Amino acid sequence: MTLNDQIDKLMLAYQNGDDAVLDQIYMMLRQPLYSFIYRYSRDEQLSIDIVQDTFIKLQRHKHDYNPDKGKLKSYLFQIAYRLMVTKLNRRKKWRNLLPFLTPSEAEDFHHSDRIVVRDAVTKLPGIQRAVIILFYYHDVPQRDIATILEIPKGTVKSRLHAAIQKLKQELEVEDYE
Amino acid sequence: MSKDPLKNNHHLQKKLDEYHVNIPDFPMKPNRWERLINLLASPTRDPLEPFLSTSGGLLLLKLAPIMGAAIIAIIQMLIFL
């Protein structure tokens, strides 16, 4: 039984009234959700808020999840992605109205290599960034990425290809194919 | 799933593997008060910075309160006298 199957089994128990298993689900999915949001936004507080809001939404609408439609992990990634996009758009609107609310950049410059990779990923356009993060760091199948980001599977493929080409260019990686 | 497009990109994979994320410890339930404090305490740009960088801007900043007080005084005189 894979980890995702275990999580789905716990979710089934949660839907059937065993509230104690929610903590286990949280412990198993907190890390992937946080790292997905963080790699996308590079905002620690926003990532924490989104993970917490995702679990609030799961608790409020626990019967909305249907295991026949996909894994719980993908379902929560979809909720988190929607919440993050809404929050980032709202934040962008406020910053256009009140530009002085824009936070100052506070980055650590201790690991130059890591920063190059971070910057290269951050520079990617939104959808390409989300696709490469889900595909490479979270092993999400392309079909599930399409569901999470609400785009056609063909778009996932093209965005993934474009993201890889851009990353190669940014990171000056030679093509060894 | 279709063919892995990163399969033969070992150098790119190596680079991507360098991107680690440290996961902070945080509870499942949000603390609204803590969120407000974090929002208020988050660093922002100084809105007066463009003024401070030029001598003309600095002078304007010094004169602005005096000019404001003078305008309010004139308005009060027009209303009450």
CSV table of C-alpha atoms in Angstrom, one decimal:
chain,number,residue,atom,x,y,z
A,1,MET,CA,0.0,0.0,0.0
A,2,THR,CA,1.4,3.4,-1.0
A,3,LEU,CA,1.6,6.4,1.2
A,4,ASN,CA,-1.2,8.0,-0.8
A,5,ASP,CA,-3.4,5.0,-0.3
A,6,GLN,CA,-2.8,5.1,3.4
A,7,ILE,CA,-3.8,8.8,3.5
A,8,ASP,CA,-7.0,8.0,1.5
A,9,LYS,CA,-7.8,5.2,4.0
A,10,LEU,CA,-7.4,7.7,6.9
A,11,MET,CA,-9.6,10.2,5.1
A,12,LEU,CA,-12.3,7.5,4.7
A,13,ALA,CA,-12.1,6.9,8.5
A,14,TYR,CA,-12.3,10.7,9.0
A,15,GLN,CA,-15.4,10.9,6.8
A,16,ASN,CA,-16.9,8.1,8.8
A,17,GLY,CA,-16.6,10.1,12.0
A,18,ASP,CA,-13.1,9.2,13.4
A,19,ASP,CA,-12.0,12.8,14.1
A,20,ALA,CA,-8.7,11.6,15.7
A,21,VAL,CA,-7.2,10.6,12.3
A,22,LEU,CA,-7.3,14.2,11.1
A,23,ASP,CA,-4.0,14.9,13.0
A,24,GLN,CA,-2.4,12.0,11.2
A,25,ILE,CA,-3.5,13.3,7.8
A,26,TYR,CA,-2.2,16.8,8.8
A,27,MET,CA,1.2,15.4,9.8
A,28,MET,CA,1.5,13.5,6.5
A,29,LEU,CA,0.4,16.3,4.2
A,30,ARG,CA,1.6,19.4,6.0
A,31,GLN,CA,5.1,19.2,4.6
A,32,PRO,CA,4.2,18.7,0.9
A,33,LEU,CA,1.5,21.4,1.0
A,34,TYR,CA,3.8,23.9,2.7
A,35,SER,CA,6.8,23.2,0.4
A,36,PHE,CA,4.5,23.5,-2.7
A,37,ILE,CA,3.1,26.9,-1.6
A,38,TYR,CA,6.5,28.1,-0.4
A,39,ARG,CA,8.3,27.2,-3.6
A,40,TYR,CA,5.6,29.0,-5.6
A,41,SER,CA,5.3,32.1,-3.4
A,42,ARG,CA,8.5,32.2,-1.4
A,43,ASP,CA,6.5,33.6,1.4
A,44,GLU,CA,6.7,31.8,4.7
A,45,GLN,CA,3.8,33.3,6.4
A,46,LEU,CA,1.5,33.0,3.4
A,47,SER,CA,2.5,29.3,3.1
A,48,ILE,CA,1.6,28.6,6.8
A,49,ASP,CA,-1.7,30.5,6.4
A,50,ILE,CA,-2.6,28.6,3.2
A,51,VAL,CA,-1.8,25.1,4.8
A,52,GLN,CA,-4.0,26.0,7.8
A,53,ASP,CA,-6.8,27.4,5.7
A,54,THR,CA,-6.7,24.3,3.5
A,55,PHE,CA,-7.2,22.1,6.5
A,56,ILE,CA,-10.0,24.3,7.8
A,57,LYS,CA,-11.7,23.9,4.4
A,58,LEU,CA,-11.2,20.1,4.6
A,59,GLN,CA,-12.8,20.0,8.0
A,60,ARG,CA,-15.8,22.1,7.0
A,61,HIS,CA,-16.4,20.2,3.8
A,62,LYS,CA,-15.1,16.8,4.6
A,63,HIS,CA,-17.8,15.0,2.7
A,64,ASP,CA,-17.1,16.9,-0.5
A,65,TYR,CA,-14.0,14.7,-1.1
A,66,ASN,CA,-14.7,11.8,-3.4
A,67,PRO,CA,-11.9,9.2,-3.5
A,68,ASP,CA,-13.2,8.0,-6.9
A,69,LYS,CA,-12.2,11.3,-8.4
A,70,GLY,CA,-8.6,11.3,-7.2
A,71,LYS,CA,-6.2,11.1,-4.3
A,72,LEU,CA,-6.6,13.3,-1.2
A,73,LYS,CA,-3.2,14.7,-1.7
A,74,SER,CA,-4.2,16.1,-5.2
A,75,TYR,CA,-7.5,17.3,-3.7
A,76,LEU,CA,-5.7,19.3,-1.0
A,77,PHE,CA,-3.2,20.6,-3.5
A,78,GLN,CA,-6.1,21.9,-5.6
A,79,ILE,CA,-7.7,23.6,-2.6
A,80,ALA,CA,-4.3,25.1,-1.5
A,81,TYR,CA,-3.6,26.4,-5.0
A,82,ARG,CA,-7.0,28.0,-5.3
A,83,LEU,CA,-6.6,29.7,-1.9
A,84,MET,CA,-3.1,30.9,-2.8
A,85,VAL,CA,-4.1,32.4,-6.2
A,86,THR,CA,-7.1,34.2,-4.6
A,87,LYS,CA,-4.9,35.5,-1.8
A,88,LEU,CA,-2.1,36.6,-4.1
A,89,ASN,CA,-4.6,38.4,-6.5
A,90,ARG,CA,-6.2,40.2,-3.5
A,91,ARG,CA,-2.8,41.2,-2.3
A,92,LYS,CA,-1.8,42.5,-5.7
A,93,LYS,CA,-4.9,44.6,-5.8
A,94,TRP,CA,-4.2,46.1,-2.4
A,95,ARG,CA,-0.6,46.8,-3.4
A,96,ASN,CA,-1.7,48.6,-6.5
A,97,LEU,CA,-3.9,50.8,-4.4
A,98,LEU,CA,-1.4,51.3,-1.5
A,99,PRO,CA,2.1,50.7,-3.0
A,100,PHE,CA,3.8,51.4,0.3
A,101,LEU,CA,2.4,48.2,1.7
A,102,THR,CA,4.7,46.2,-0.5
A,103,PRO,CA,7.0,44.3,1.8
A,104,SER,CA,10.8,44.8,1.5
A,105,GLU,CA,12.7,41.9,0.1
A,106,ALA,CA,14.5,40.0,2.9
A,107,GLU,CA,16.6,37.1,1.5
A,108,ASP,CA,19.5,35.2,2.8
A,109,PHE,CA,22.5,35.1,0.5
A,110,HIS,CA,24.5,32.3,2.2
A,111,HIS,CA,24.0,29.5,-0.3
A,112,SER,CA,24.6,30.9,-3.8
A,113,ASP,CA,23.8,27.7,-5.7
A,114,ARG,CA,20.5,27.3,-4.0
A,115,ILE,CA,19.6,30.9,-4.6
A,116,VAL,CA,20.2,30.5,-8.3
A,117,VAL,CA,17.8,27.6,-8.4
A,118,ARG,CA,15.2,29.4,-6.3
A,119,ASP,CA,15.5,32.5,-8.5
A,120,ALA,CA,15.2,30.5,-11.6
A,121,VAL,CA,12.0,28.8,-10.4
A,122,THR,CA,10.6,32.1,-9.1
A,123,LYS,CA,11.2,33.8,-12.4
A,124,LEU,CA,9.0,31.2,-14.3
A,125,PRO,CA,5.5,32.4,-15.1
A,126,GLY,CA,2.8,31.3,-12.6
A,127,ILE,CA,1.4,28.2,-14.4
A,128,GLN,CA,4.9,27.0,-15.5
A,129,ARG,CA,6.2,27.4,-12.0
A,130,ALA,CA,3.2,25.4,-10.5
A,131,VAL,CA,3.6,22.7,-13.1
A,132,ILE,CA,7.3,22.1,-12.6
A,133,ILE,CA,7.0,22.2,-8.8
A,134,LEU,CA,4.1,19.7,-8.8
A,135,PHE,CA,5.8,17.4,-11.4
A,136,TYR,CA,9.4,17.4,-10.1
A,137,TYR,CA,9.1,18.0,-6.3
A,138,HIS,CA,5.8,16.2,-5.6
A,139,ASP,CA,5.7,13.5,-8.2
A,140,VAL,CA,2.1,14.5,-9.2
A,141,PRO,CA,1.0,12.8,-12.4
A,142,GLN,CA,0.3,15.2,-15.4
A,143,ARG,CA,-3.4,14.2,-15.3
A,144,ASP,CA,-3.6,15.3,-11.6
A,145,ILE,CA,-1.7,18.5,-12.3
A,146,ALA,CA,-4.3,19.3,-14.9
A,147,THR,CA,-7.0,18.8,-12.3
A,148,ILE,CA,-5.2,20.8,-9.6
A,149,LEU,CA,-4.5,23.8,-11.9
A,150,GLU,CA,-7.7,23.5,-13.8
A,151,ILE,CA,-6.1,23.4,-17.2
A,152,PRO,CA,-6.1,20.9,-20.0
A,153,LYS,CA,-3.6,18.0,-19.9
A,154,GLY,CA,-2.1,19.2,-23.2
A,155,THR,CA,-1.4,22.6,-21.6
A,156,VAL,CA,0.4,20.8,-18.7
A,157,LYS,CA,2.7,19.1,-21.2
A,158,SER,CA,3.5,22.3,-23.1
A,159,ARG,CA,4.0,24.3,-19.9
A,160,LEU,CA,6.3,21.6,-18.5
A,161,HIS,CA,8.3,21.6,-21.6
A,162,ALA,CA,8.6,25.4,-21.6
A,163,ALA,CA,9.5,25.5,-17.9
A,164,ILE,CA,12.3,22.9,-18.5
A,165,GLN,CA,13.7,24.9,-21.4
A,166,LYS,CA,13.6,28.1,-19.4
A,167,LEU,CA,15.3,26.5,-16.4
A,168,LYS,CA,18.0,25.1,-18.6
A,169,GLN,CA,18.6,28.5,-20.0
A,170,GLU,CA,18.6,30.2,-16.6
A,171,LEU,CA,20.8,27.7,-14.9
A,172,GLU,CA,23.0,27.3,-18.0
A,173,VAL,CA,22.5,23.5,-18.0
A,174,GLU,CA,23.7,21.9,-21.2
A,175,ASP,CA,21.3,19.7,-23.1
A,176,TYR,CA,22.4,16.0,-22.8
A,177,GLU,CA,19.4,14.4,-24.4
B,1,MET,CA,1.9,9.0,-17.3
B,2,SER,CA,3.7,10.0,-20.5
B,3,LYS,CA,7.5,9.9,-20.9
B,4,ASP,CA,9.3,11.8,-18.1
B,5,PRO,CA,10.7,14.9,-19.8
B,6,LEU,CA,13.3,15.3,-17.1
B,7,LYS,CA,14.6,11.8,-17.5
B,8,ASN,CA,17.8,12.6,-19.5
B,9,ASN,CA,18.3,16.0,-17.9
B,10,HIS,CA,20.6,14.8,-15.0
B,11,HIS,CA,22.3,18.2,-14.7
B,12,LEU,CA,19.0,20.0,-14.4
B,13,GLN,CA,17.7,17.5,-11.9
B,14,LYS,CA,20.9,18.0,-9.8
B,15,LYS,CA,20.3,21.7,-9.8
B,16,LEU,CA,16.6,21.4,-8.9
B,17,ASP,CA,17.6,19.0,-6.1
B,18,GLU,CA,19.5,21.9,-4.5
B,19,TYR,CA,16.3,23.7,-3.8
B,20,HIS,CA,15.4,22.6,-0.2
B,21,VAL,CA,12.6,24.0,1.9
B,22,ASN,CA,12.8,24.2,5.7
B,23,ILE,CA,9.4,23.4,7.1
B,24,PRO,CA,8.7,25.5,10.3
B,25,ASP,CA,6.7,24.0,13.1
B,26,PHE,CA,3.1,25.3,13.1
B,27,PRO,CA,-0.2,24.0,14.3
B,28,MET,CA,-3.2,22.9,12.2
B,29,LYS,CA,-5.5,25.5,13.6
B,30,PRO,CA,-4.7,29.1,12.8
B,31,ASN,CA,-4.4,31.8,15.5
B,32,ARG,CA,-6.2,34.9,14.2
B,33,TRP,CA,-4.5,37.2,16.7
B,34,GLU,CA,-1.0,35.8,15.6
B,35,ARG,CA,-2.0,36.4,12.0
B,36,LEU,CA,-2.9,40.0,12.7
B,37,ILE,CA,0.4,40.6,14.6
B,38,ASN,CA,2.4,39.0,11.7
B,39,LEU,CA,0.6,41.3,9.2
B,40,LEU,CA,1.3,44.4,11.3
B,41,ALA,CA,4.9,43.4,12.0
B,42,SER,CA,5.8,42.4,8.4
B,43,PRO,CA,8.5,44.7,7.0
B,44,THR,CA,7.4,47.3,4.4
B,45,ARG,CA,9.0,49.9,2.2
B,46,ASP,CA,9.4,53.4,3.7
B,47,PRO,CA,6.8,55.5,1.8
B,48,LEU,CA,8.9,58.6,2.4
B,49,GLU,CA,12.1,57.1,1.0
B,50,PRO,CA,11.9,58.9,-2.5
B,51,PHE,CA,11.6,62.2,-0.6
B,52,LEU,CA,14.5,61.5,1.7
B,53,SER,CA,16.9,60.7,-1.2
B,54,THR,CA,16.8,64.3,-2.6
B,55,SER,CA,17.5,67.6,-0.8
B,56,GLY,CA,14.4,69.2,-2.5
B,57,GLY,CA,12.3,66.3,-1.2
B,58,LEU,CA,13.7,66.6,2.3
B,59,LEU,CA,12.9,70.3,2.3
B,60,LEU,CA,9.4,69.6,1.1
B,61,LEU,CA,8.9,67.1,4.0
B,62,LYS,CA,10.1,69.8,6.5
B,63,LEU,CA,7.8,72.4,5.0
B,64,ALA,CA,4.8,70.2,4.5
B,65,PRO,CA,3.6,70.4,8.2
B,66,ILE,CA,4.1,74.2,8.3
B,67,MET,CA,2.2,74.7,5.0
B,68,GLY,CA,-0.6,72.3,6.2
B,69,ALA,CA,-1.0,74.3,9.4
B,70,ALA,CA,-1.1,77.6,7.5
B,71,ILE,CA,-3.8,76.3,5.1
B,72,ILE,CA,-5.9,75.0,8.1
B,73,ALA,CA,-5.4,78.4,9.8
B,74,ILE,CA,-6.6,80.3,6.7
B,75,ILE,CA,-9.6,78.0,6.3
B,76,GLN,CA,-10.5,78.6,10.0
B,77,MET,CA,-10.1,82.4,9.5
B,78,LEU,CA,-12.4,82.3,6.4
B,79,ILE,CA,-15.1,80.3,8.3
B,80,PHE,CA,-15.0,82.1,11.7
B,81,LEU,CA,-14.0,85.7,10.9
